[in-house]
């Protein structure tokens, strides 16, 4: 769980590099050029000393020698002009907007989670959240993007989803990489590729050339982006920051799995009971017991595929199946379950 003590000093220094390795215009390997920005970022999983390194094309013949490529993943971590992570912002929005927390409750909750802040700042964060949700392709933004296209030969699009609390909505944000502009932001429950495509439609409607697509590893984001721009090269963000954010969830999941396994241990006794029984009911019971055994071996692939959740779902499927057969007149195990 997140620590309750206030944190001031960063836990880790992270260097982010351009996700693009080659120049999108001439294919030359990009070279590290300068530090685009550097700051301490307050996130729900701690404070990080974040460095975003800009890269440039070293080819003197390149049509766009003045273009710098930053890390989209680093830009997606923190809002411009603040030191708070987007995960903090998303949490503030969710608690205030959906759960109607007062500013003082918000302040208390953030501090409880180790995010050092003031009530006044909670208010500011909430205002930023509301501004973020209003992001759209306005006439003004269209003019700015036109300028980006003229200067860099096209737009660099990135998209990512931030889920401050497991099981709740995910805040999806679409950005343009050269300008750092936010083109769209929306809370979505499912975040299917179709829904995400809708979020990208206004960007597609601009008709500007897109020279790169970037995102974290989420499958539906990739489907949505590659679906709209199948010809544009697609890059994953390299530093799997998500893994750090997901740590508390993985920890809880491990406990869930251990608990369920303990509850399922009783099957050894049942196995002994039905072992020598040749009846149809006993055969059925043996099948169920085998299914339970295989559930105990599940280990998933955290953090995206959580083993505890998986064991839970499968144990539940077996239980429902047992209930159904109990109704039909059922087996000895059904009565025991
Ligand atoms: Zn180049």
Coordinates of C-alpha atoms and ligand atoms in Angstrom, one line a residue:
X1 CA 0.0 0.0 0.0
X2 CA 1.1 3.6 -0.5
X3 CA 3.0 4.9 2.5
X4 CA 1.3 7.3 4.8
X5 CA 4.4 9.3 5.5
X6 CA 4.8 12.5 3.6
X7 CA 7.4 12.4 0.9
X8 CA 9.6 15.2 -0.2
X9 CA 12.7 13.5 -1.7
X10 CA 12.4 11.5 -4.9
X11 CA 12.6 7.8 -4.7
X12 CA 14.1 7.3 -8.1
X13 CA 15.6 9.2 -11.0
X14 CA 14.2 8.2 -14.4
X15 CA 15.6 9.3 -17.7
X16 CA 13.0 9.2 -20.5
X17 CA 14.2 9.1 -24.1
X18 CA 12.5 9.7 -27.4
X19 CA 10.4 6.7 -28.2
X20 CA 11.2 7.3 -31.9
X21 CA 14.6 5.8 -32.6
X22 CA 14.8 6.9 -36.3
X23 CA 14.0 10.2 -37.9
X24 CA 10.5 9.9 -39.3
X25 CA 11.5 11.9 -42.3
X26 CA 14.8 10.5 -43.5
X27 CA 15.3 7.3 -41.4
X28 CA 18.6 8.4 -39.8
X29 CA 19.2 7.2 -36.2
X30 CA 18.2 10.1 -33.9
X31 CA 20.9 11.5 -31.5
X32 CA 20.5 12.7 -28.0
X33 CA 20.5 16.5 -28.1
X34 CA 19.5 18.2 -24.9
X35 CA 17.3 18.0 -21.8
X36 CA 13.8 19.0 -22.8
X37 CA 12.7 19.3 -19.1
X38 CA 13.6 18.0 -15.7
X39 CA 11.5 18.0 -12.6
X40 CA 10.4 16.2 -9.5
X41 CA 7.0 14.7 -10.1
X42 CA 4.5 13.8 -7.4
X43 CA 2.6 10.6 -8.3
X44 CA 0.4 8.2 -6.4
X45 CA 3.3 5.8 -6.3
X46 CA 5.9 8.3 -5.1
X47 CA 8.0 11.2 -6.1
X48 CA 10.2 10.7 -9.2
X49 CA 13.1 12.8 -10.5
X50 CA 12.1 12.8 -14.1
X51 CA 14.3 13.8 -17.0
X52 CA 12.9 14.1 -20.5
X53 CA 15.7 13.9 -23.0
X54 CA 15.2 15.4 -26.5
X55 CA 16.6 13.8 -29.6
X56 CA 17.4 15.3 -33.0
X57 CA 18.2 14.1 -36.5
X58 CA 22.0 14.4 -37.1
X59 CA 21.6 14.2 -40.9
X60 CA 22.5 17.6 -42.5
X61 CA 20.4 16.7 -45.6
X62 CA 17.3 16.1 -43.5
X63 CA 14.3 18.2 -44.5
X64 CA 13.5 18.8 -40.8
X65 CA 16.8 19.3 -39.0
X66 CA 15.3 21.6 -36.3
X67 CA 12.8 19.0 -35.0
X68 CA 13.3 17.7 -31.5
X69 CA 11.8 14.4 -30.4
X70 CA 10.9 14.1 -26.7
X71 CA 9.6 11.2 -24.7
X72 CA 5.8 11.1 -25.0
X73 CA 5.7 8.9 -22.0
X74 CA 7.4 11.5 -19.8
X75 CA 5.1 14.2 -21.2
X76 CA 2.1 12.0 -20.3
X77 CA 3.3 11.7 -16.7
X78 CA 3.0 15.2 -15.6
X79 CA 1.0 18.3 -16.6
X80 CA 2.8 21.4 -17.9
X81 CA 3.6 24.0 -15.3
X82 CA 2.9 21.6 -12.3
X83 CA 4.7 19.0 -10.4
X84 CA 1.8 16.6 -10.0
X85 CA 1.3 13.5 -12.0
X86 CA -1.7 12.9 -14.2
X87 CA -2.6 10.0 -11.9
X88 CA -3.0 12.5 -9.0
X89 CA -5.1 14.8 -11.3
X90 CA -7.3 11.9 -12.4
X91 CA -7.8 10.8 -8.8
X92 CA -8.7 14.4 -7.7
X93 CA -11.2 14.6 -10.5
X94 CA -12.8 11.3 -9.7
X95 CA -13.1 11.9 -5.9
X96 CA -14.5 15.4 -6.3
X97 CA -16.5 15.0 -9.5
X98 CA -18.0 11.5 -8.9
X99 CA -17.8 11.0 -5.1
X100 CA -18.4 14.7 -4.2
X101 CA -15.4 15.0 -1.8
X102 CA -15.0 18.4 -0.2
X103 CA -11.7 20.2 -0.7
X104 CA -10.7 19.4 2.8
X105 CA -11.6 15.7 2.4
X106 CA -9.6 15.7 -0.9
X107 CA -6.6 17.3 0.9
X108 CA -6.8 14.7 3.6
X109 CA -7.1 11.8 1.2
X110 CA -4.1 13.0 -0.9
X111 CA -1.9 13.3 2.2
X112 CA -3.0 9.9 3.4
X113 CA -1.7 8.6 0.1
X114 CA 1.6 10.4 0.6
X115 CA 1.0 13.2 -1.9
X116 CA 2.1 16.4 -0.2
X117 CA -0.3 19.3 -1.0
X118 CA -2.5 22.0 0.4
X119 CA -6.3 22.5 0.2
X120 CA -5.7 25.5 -2.1
X121 CA -3.7 23.3 -4.4
X122 CA -6.4 20.6 -4.4
X123 CA -8.7 23.2 -5.7
X124 CA -6.2 24.2 -8.4
X125 CA -5.8 20.5 -9.4
X126 CA -9.5 20.1 -9.7
X127 CA -9.7 23.2 -11.9
X128 CA -7.0 21.7 -14.1
X129 CA -9.0 18.5 -14.3
X130 CA -12.1 20.3 -15.5
X131 CA -10.0 22.2 -18.1
X132 CA -8.5 19.0 -19.2
X133 CA -11.9 17.4 -19.8
X134 CA -12.9 20.4 -22.0
X135 CA -9.9 19.8 -24.3
X136 CA -11.0 19.6 -27.9
X137 CA -9.8 20.6 -31.4
X138 CA -10.8 24.3 -31.4
X139 CA -10.1 26.8 -34.2
X140 CA -7.2 28.2 -32.2
X141 CA -5.7 24.7 -31.7
X142 CA -6.1 23.9 -35.4
X143 CA -4.0 27.0 -36.2
X144 CA -1.3 25.9 -33.8
X145 CA -1.3 22.4 -35.2
X146 CA -1.0 23.8 -38.7
X147 CA 2.1 25.6 -37.6
X148 CA 3.5 22.3 -36.1
X149 CA 2.9 20.6 -39.4
X150 CA 4.8 23.4 -41.2
X151 CA 7.7 23.2 -38.8
X152 CA 8.0 19.5 -38.3
X153 CA 6.3 17.9 -41.3
X154 CA 3.4 16.4 -39.4
X155 CA 2.0 15.6 -36.0
X156 CA 3.2 13.1 -33.4
X157 CA 0.2 11.6 -31.7
X158 CA 0.2 9.8 -28.4
X159 CA -2.6 8.4 -26.3
X160 CA -2.7 6.9 -22.9
X161 CA -5.1 5.8 -20.2
X162 CA -4.8 6.7 -16.5
X163 CA -6.8 4.7 -14.0
X164 CA -6.3 6.1 -10.5
X165 CA -8.3 3.3 -8.9
X166 CA -8.8 -0.2 -10.1
X167 CA -12.2 -1.0 -11.5
X168 CA -13.2 2.6 -12.0
X169 CA -13.2 4.7 -15.1
X170 CA -10.0 5.4 -17.1
X171 CA -9.0 8.9 -18.1
X172 CA -7.8 8.8 -21.7
X173 CA -5.7 11.6 -23.0
X174 CA -4.6 12.3 -26.6
X175 CA -1.6 14.6 -27.1
X176 CA 0.5 16.1 -29.9
X177 CA 4.1 15.5 -29.2
X178 CA 6.0 18.5 -30.7
X179 CA 3.7 21.1 -29.2
X180 CA 2.6 19.2 -26.1
X181 CA -1.0 20.2 -26.8
X182 CA -3.8 18.1 -25.4
X183 CA -6.2 17.3 -28.2
X184 CA -8.8 15.3 -26.3
X185 CA -9.5 13.9 -22.9
X186 CA -12.3 11.7 -21.7
X187 CA -13.3 9.3 -18.9
X188 CA -14.4 6.0 -20.3
X189 CA -15.6 2.9 -18.5
X190 CA -14.6 0.2 -21.1
X191 CA -12.2 2.0 -23.4
X192 CA -12.9 -0.3 -26.3
X193 CA -11.0 0.4 -29.5
X194 CA -14.3 1.7 -31.0
X195 CA -14.8 4.2 -28.2
X196 CA -11.2 5.3 -28.4
X197 CA -11.5 5.8 -32.2
X198 CA -14.4 8.2 -31.5
X199 CA -12.1 10.2 -29.3
X200 CA -9.6 10.4 -32.1
X201 CA -12.1 11.3 -34.9
X202 CA -11.7 15.1 -34.5
X203 CA -8.0 14.7 -34.9
X204 CA -8.4 12.5 -38.0
X205 CA -10.9 15.1 -39.4
X206 CA -8.1 17.7 -39.4
X207 CA -6.5 15.8 -42.3
X208 CA -3.0 16.7 -41.2
X209 CA -0.1 14.3 -41.9
X210 CA 0.7 12.1 -38.9
X211 CA 4.3 11.0 -38.7
X212 CA 4.2 8.9 -35.6
X213 CA 1.9 7.1 -33.1
X214 CA 2.9 6.4 -29.6
X215 CA 1.2 4.8 -26.6
X216 CA 1.6 2.5 -23.6
X217 CA 1.0 -1.2 -24.2
X218 CA -2.8 -1.1 -24.0
X219 CA -4.2 -3.2 -26.8
X220 CA -7.3 -1.2 -27.5
X221 CA -5.3 2.0 -27.9
X222 CA -3.1 0.4 -30.4
X223 CA -6.1 -1.0 -32.3
X224 CA -7.8 2.4 -32.4
X225 CA -4.7 4.3 -33.5
X226 CA -3.5 1.8 -36.1
X227 CA -7.1 1.4 -37.3
X228 CA -7.3 5.1 -38.2
X229 CA -3.8 5.5 -39.5
X230 CA -2.7 2.1 -40.7
X231 CA 0.3 3.5 -42.7
X232 CA 1.9 5.4 -39.8
X233 CA 4.6 3.7 -37.7
X234 CA 3.6 2.8 -34.2
X235 CA 5.8 2.8 -31.1
X236 CA 5.3 1.6 -27.6
X237 CA 6.6 3.7 -24.7
X238 CA 9.7 2.0 -23.4
X239 CA 9.8 2.5 -19.7
X240 CA 6.9 0.5 -18.4
X241 CA 5.9 3.1 -15.8
X242 CA 2.6 1.3 -15.4
X243 CA 4.3 -1.4 -13.5
X244 CA 5.4 1.0 -10.8
X245 CA 1.9 2.4 -10.5
X246 CA 0.4 -1.0 -10.4
X247 CA 2.6 -2.3 -7.5
X248 CA 0.0 -1.8 -4.7
X249 CA -2.6 -3.5 -6.9
X250 CA -0.3 -6.5 -7.6
X251 CA 0.3 -6.7 -3.8
X252 CA -3.5 -6.8 -3.0
X253 CA -4.0 -9.3 -5.8
X254 CA -1.4 -11.6 -4.3
X255 CA -3.3 -11.6 -1.0
X256 CA -6.6 -12.3 -2.8
X257 CA -5.0 -15.3 -4.5
X258 CA -3.5 -16.6 -1.3
X259 CA -6.9 -16.3 0.4
X260 CA -8.8 -18.1 -2.3
X261 CA -6.2 -20.9 -2.4
X262 CA -6.6 -21.4 1.3
X263 CA -10.3 -21.8 0.9
X264 CA -9.9 -24.3 -1.9
X265 CA -7.5 -26.5 0.1
X266 CA -10.4 -28.6 1.4
X267 CA -10.6 -30.4 -1.9
X268 CA -8.0 -33.0 -0.8
X269 CA -10.6 -34.5 1.5
X270 CA -13.2 -34.5 -1.2
X271 CA -10.8 -36.2 -3.6
X272 CA -10.3 -39.0 -1.1
X273 CA -14.1 -39.5 -0.7
X274 CA -14.8 -39.9 -4.4
X275 CA -11.5 -41.6 -5.5
X276 CA -12.7 -45.2 -5.4
X277 CA -16.3 -44.4 -6.3
X278 CA -17.2 -45.6 -9.9
X279 CA -20.6 -43.9 -10.0
X280 CA -21.5 -41.2 -12.5
X281 CA -21.8 -38.6 -9.7
X282 CA -18.3 -39.4 -8.5
X283 CA -16.9 -39.1 -12.0
X284 CA -18.5 -35.7 -12.3
X285 CA -17.1 -34.7 -9.0
X286 CA -13.7 -35.8 -10.1
X287 CA -14.0 -33.4 -13.1
X288 CA -14.8 -30.5 -10.9
X289 CA -11.9 -31.3 -8.5
X290 CA -9.5 -31.4 -11.5
X291 CA -10.8 -28.0 -12.5
X292 CA -10.2 -26.6 -9.0
X293 CA -6.7 -28.1 -9.1
X294 CA -5.9 -26.3 -12.3
X295 CA -7.2 -23.0 -10.9
X296 CA -4.7 -23.4 -8.0
X297 CA -1.9 -23.5 -10.6
X298 CA -2.9 -20.2 -12.3
X299 CA -0.4 -17.4 -12.0
X300 CA -1.3 -14.8 -14.7
X301 CA 1.0 -12.1 -15.9
X302 CA 0.9 -9.1 -13.5
X303 CA 0.2 -6.2 -13.7
X304 CA -2.1 -6.4 -16.7
X305 CA -3.3 -9.9 -16.1
X306 CA -3.6 -10.4 -12.4
X307 CA -3.4 -14.0 -11.1
X308 CA -5.6 -13.4 -8.0
X309 CA -8.4 -12.0 -10.2
X310 CA -8.0 -14.9 -12.6
X311 CA -8.2 -17.5 -9.8
X312 CA -11.2 -15.7 -8.4
X313 CA -13.0 -15.7 -11.7
X314 CA -12.3 -19.3 -12.4
X315 CA -13.2 -20.5 -8.9
X316 CA -16.5 -18.6 -9.3
X317 CA -17.2 -20.3 -12.6
X318 CA -16.7 -23.7 -11.0
X319 CA -18.9 -22.7 -8.1
X320 CA -21.7 -21.6 -10.5
X321 CA -21.4 -24.8 -12.4
X322 CA -21.7 -26.8 -9.2
X323 CA -24.8 -24.9 -8.2
X324 CA -26.4 -25.6 -11.5
X325 CA -25.7 -29.3 -11.2
X326 CA -26.9 -29.3 -7.6
X327 CA -30.2 -27.9 -8.8
X328 CA -30.5 -30.7 -11.3
X329 CA -30.3 -33.2 -8.5
X330 CA -26.6 -33.2 -8.5
X331 CA -23.5 -34.9 -7.2
X332 CA -22.1 -35.4 -3.7
X333 CA -19.6 -32.5 -4.1
X334 CA -22.5 -30.2 -5.0
X335 CA -24.0 -30.8 -1.6
X336 CA -20.7 -30.2 0.1
X337 CA -20.0 -26.9 -1.7
Ligands
LIG1 ZN1 16.1 13.3 -40.5

